[in-house]
XYZ file of C-alpha atoms in Angstrom:
246
model
C 211.731 -24.364 -11.733
C 208.080 -23.688 -10.471
C 205.255 -23.898 -12.455
C 202.481 -24.444 -10.160
C 201.445 -22.126 -7.222
C 198.841 -22.570 -4.604
C 198.359 -19.192 -1.974
C 196.475 -19.162 0.720
C 193.355 -20.933 -0.907
C 190.125 -21.450 1.483
C 187.343 -22.769 -0.192
C 183.734 -23.229 1.171
C 180.193 -24.784 0.040
C 177.131 -24.386 1.649
C 178.677 -21.984 4.721
C 181.510 -24.887 5.729
C 184.819 -25.070 4.989
C 186.435 -27.993 2.968
C 189.916 -26.335 2.696
C 191.136 -23.650 4.512
C 194.851 -22.025 4.267
C 196.226 -24.686 1.215
C 199.802 -23.527 -0.069
C 201.457 -25.943 -2.311
C 203.441 -25.940 -5.276
C 204.540 -28.262 -7.959
C 207.982 -27.225 -10.125
C 208.935 -28.265 -13.598
C 209.428 -32.557 -13.693
C 208.390 -32.580 -10.225
C 205.070 -35.308 -9.438
C 204.429 -34.272 -6.122
C 201.276 -36.062 -4.312
C 198.365 -35.281 -2.218
C 197.107 -37.762 -0.027
C 194.584 -38.065 2.377
C 191.489 -39.744 4.138
C 188.343 -39.367 2.032
C 186.397 -35.748 2.944
C 190.043 -33.902 3.444
C 189.526 -32.038 0.416
C 191.538 -33.720 -2.394
C 189.103 -32.996 -5.317
C 187.370 -29.597 -3.537
C 191.256 -28.398 -3.760
C 192.289 -29.876 -7.571
C 188.499 -28.173 -8.330
C 189.730 -24.575 -7.298
C 193.832 -25.440 -9.357
C 192.054 -26.244 -12.519
C 189.482 -22.955 -12.417
C 186.472 -25.006 -12.178
C 185.703 -22.983 -9.466
C 186.943 -19.856 -7.199
C 187.956 -19.560 -3.807
C 187.017 -17.734 -0.834
C 190.418 -16.363 -0.220
C 194.076 -17.283 -2.302
C 195.099 -17.069 -5.718
C 196.304 -19.741 -8.119
C 199.600 -19.144 -10.269
C 200.681 -21.178 -13.658
C 204.728 -20.252 -13.776
C 203.961 -16.693 -12.110
C 200.109 -15.702 -13.777
C 197.601 -15.506 -11.530
C 195.303 -18.286 -13.311
C 192.176 -18.263 -9.913
C 189.092 -19.315 -10.881
C 190.052 -19.562 -15.424
C 189.021 -22.665 -16.131
C 190.500 -24.653 -19.470
C 194.519 -23.418 -18.075
C 195.729 -26.779 -16.341
C 194.534 -30.267 -17.559
C 192.784 -32.209 -15.142
C 191.687 -35.814 -15.355
C 189.537 -37.511 -12.791
C 189.115 -41.135 -11.861
C 187.246 -42.333 -14.814
C 188.532 -41.974 -18.234
C 185.560 -40.624 -19.505
C 186.389 -41.879 -23.405
C 182.950 -41.075 -25.109
C 182.209 -44.053 -26.810
C 180.774 -43.480 -30.477
C 184.383 -41.638 -31.283
C 187.446 -43.117 -32.275
C 190.935 -42.775 -29.860
C 192.278 -40.280 -32.077
C 189.442 -38.582 -32.618
C 188.835 -38.593 -28.323
C 191.916 -37.792 -27.574
C 192.189 -34.575 -30.005
C 188.828 -33.443 -28.307
C 190.207 -30.831 -26.401
C 191.662 -29.348 -28.928
C 188.802 -29.006 -31.064
C 186.816 -27.628 -28.236
C 189.213 -24.908 -28.707
C 188.845 -24.127 -32.041
C 191.097 -25.855 -33.869
C 189.581 -28.321 -36.374
C 189.176 -31.742 -36.608
C 191.271 -32.966 -39.356
C 194.471 -30.176 -37.792
C 193.508 -31.671 -34.454
C 194.205 -34.907 -35.770
C 197.919 -34.246 -37.380
C 198.804 -32.475 -33.628
C 197.475 -35.479 -31.840
C 198.604 -38.531 -34.284
C 202.479 -38.466 -33.665
C 202.354 -38.542 -29.504
C 200.455 -42.118 -30.071
C 203.615 -43.717 -30.500
C 204.790 -42.061 -27.462
C 201.918 -43.620 -25.400
C 201.928 -46.619 -26.127
C 199.055 -46.573 -28.417
C 200.408 -46.824 -31.530
C 198.036 -49.011 -33.888
C 194.704 -48.060 -32.089
C 194.161 -44.601 -33.600
C 191.092 -45.550 -35.568
C 189.358 -47.979 -33.165
C 187.439 -47.206 -30.481
C 187.270 -47.227 -26.801
C 185.398 -50.412 -26.109
C 188.159 -52.331 -28.247
C 190.972 -51.047 -25.825
C 191.934 -52.821 -22.507
C 191.464 -50.606 -19.189
C 195.061 -49.939 -19.633
C 194.916 -48.487 -22.594
C 192.102 -46.309 -21.839
C 194.062 -44.761 -19.323
C 196.644 -44.052 -21.604
C 194.282 -42.536 -23.996
C 192.868 -40.062 -21.482
C 196.138 -39.433 -20.486
C 197.319 -38.514 -24.159
C 194.174 -36.782 -24.117
C 195.050 -34.036 -21.212
C 198.319 -34.226 -22.277
C 197.093 -31.908 -24.944
C 195.067 -29.274 -22.779
C 197.687 -29.634 -20.222
C 200.578 -26.583 -20.747
C 202.603 -28.565 -19.509
C 201.250 -29.641 -16.261
C 198.693 -32.295 -15.361
C 196.052 -32.430 -12.148
C 195.413 -36.052 -12.095
C 192.725 -37.563 -9.373
C 193.522 -41.597 -8.358
C 193.831 -42.031 -12.528
C 195.065 -45.935 -11.757
C 192.294 -46.390 -8.929
C 190.881 -48.607 -11.530
C 193.478 -51.052 -12.639
C 194.396 -54.550 -11.601
C 198.243 -54.521 -10.129
C 199.667 -55.840 -12.386
C 198.805 -53.252 -15.017
C 198.866 -50.694 -12.580
C 202.635 -51.057 -11.658
C 203.290 -51.299 -15.892
C 201.901 -48.282 -16.102
C 203.139 -45.985 -13.410
C 206.841 -47.369 -15.117
C 204.887 -46.009 -18.755
C 203.463 -43.129 -17.135
C 207.035 -41.516 -15.221
C 209.314 -41.917 -18.373
C 206.375 -39.976 -20.395
C 206.040 -37.419 -18.146
C 210.532 -37.054 -18.857
C 210.100 -37.747 -22.737
C 207.188 -35.048 -22.816
C 208.537 -32.674 -19.995
C 205.424 -32.736 -18.054
C 204.750 -32.060 -14.268
C 202.207 -33.776 -12.298
C 200.077 -33.809 -9.288
C 198.542 -36.606 -8.303
C 195.439 -37.502 -5.882
C 195.881 -41.095 -4.742
C 194.156 -42.780 -1.377
C 197.246 -45.879 -1.994
C 200.607 -44.960 0.005
C 202.196 -47.079 -1.979
C 201.677 -45.526 -5.342
C 202.154 -42.545 -3.563
C 205.584 -43.155 -2.235
C 206.687 -44.964 -5.707
C 205.884 -42.402 -7.783
C 206.628 -38.780 -5.657
C 209.505 -36.749 -5.451
C 206.713 -34.886 -2.768
C 204.199 -35.892 -1.137
C 201.662 -33.221 0.776
C 199.525 -34.444 3.690
C 195.822 -33.504 3.832
C 194.248 -34.158 6.915
C 191.297 -32.742 9.605
C 187.886 -31.344 8.327
C 188.490 -28.783 7.123
C 191.170 -30.148 5.362
C 194.581 -28.760 5.569
C 197.968 -29.314 4.763
C 199.470 -30.848 7.842
C 202.970 -32.279 6.307
C 205.172 -32.347 3.506
C 207.531 -35.567 2.568
C 210.028 -35.308 0.363
C 210.881 -39.086 -1.445
C 214.548 -38.797 -1.569
C 215.576 -41.765 -4.330
C 215.931 -41.068 -7.791
C 213.288 -42.298 -9.974
C 212.902 -44.679 -11.746
C 212.928 -46.410 -8.913
C 214.032 -50.047 -8.827
C 211.448 -52.470 -9.536
C 211.687 -53.870 -5.729
C 211.954 -50.698 -4.039
C 208.162 -51.728 -2.299
C 210.702 -54.219 -0.164
C 213.238 -52.232 1.341
C 213.331 -50.766 4.627
C 213.610 -47.335 3.148
C 210.125 -48.148 1.684
C 208.928 -49.197 4.627
C 210.129 -46.266 6.758
C 208.796 -44.353 4.564
C 205.464 -46.004 5.008
C 205.206 -45.622 8.681
C 206.015 -41.718 8.694
C 203.211 -41.159 6.332
C 200.893 -43.987 7.992
C 202.050 -42.120 12.011
C 200.579 -38.234 10.022
C 197.416 -39.149 8.343
C 194.366 -38.686 10.781
C 193.251 -42.792 10.175
């Protein structure tokens, strides 16, 4: 089932075209990566998809409804966790509900049952400074989910994590996506990460940025721990490198 669709999106800033005629889609249960060099317009596209800015041309559909330039319909998590240091974790993650008019105690009740699913049990009344980087990212992802409508836009959410923590959170995120029926569109500069996590990968190239390739990763998720050592993995990696305008 198609959840999110962008049709012929073009966006300009100060008269300069940043992205042009972008067509992508995200289906239920998928993790789709957007891969490209810096400056190709990946974050600009996310700003359009999330409704933060209006495109010059094109439209964004969520389950068939036109949500172009309507913020708050899709959750958007940027690179930094942006947790508020003076708020307890439970109040950080339930903040989207409060901003939508839910009373604080009711918002806490809605968020509380999900702490176990997100591996955060016991952290509810701690502060962000008391959590590790990986735990902070889990808290930020829970906050994102609470405002997601089943779709999450993640802009390099794991880029600041060390290799071991990143590997662990990759496996965890795929598991929690399945449990809570979440679909994800994911920006990354990391080719290995894109191959390990994605059902499909869109390649964004050029200035202005355009979708030049769509690569389907056929192997079932979750992939084996040693998948990145296989010939199949290296075949995907070579193909992607050949398609990127490096």
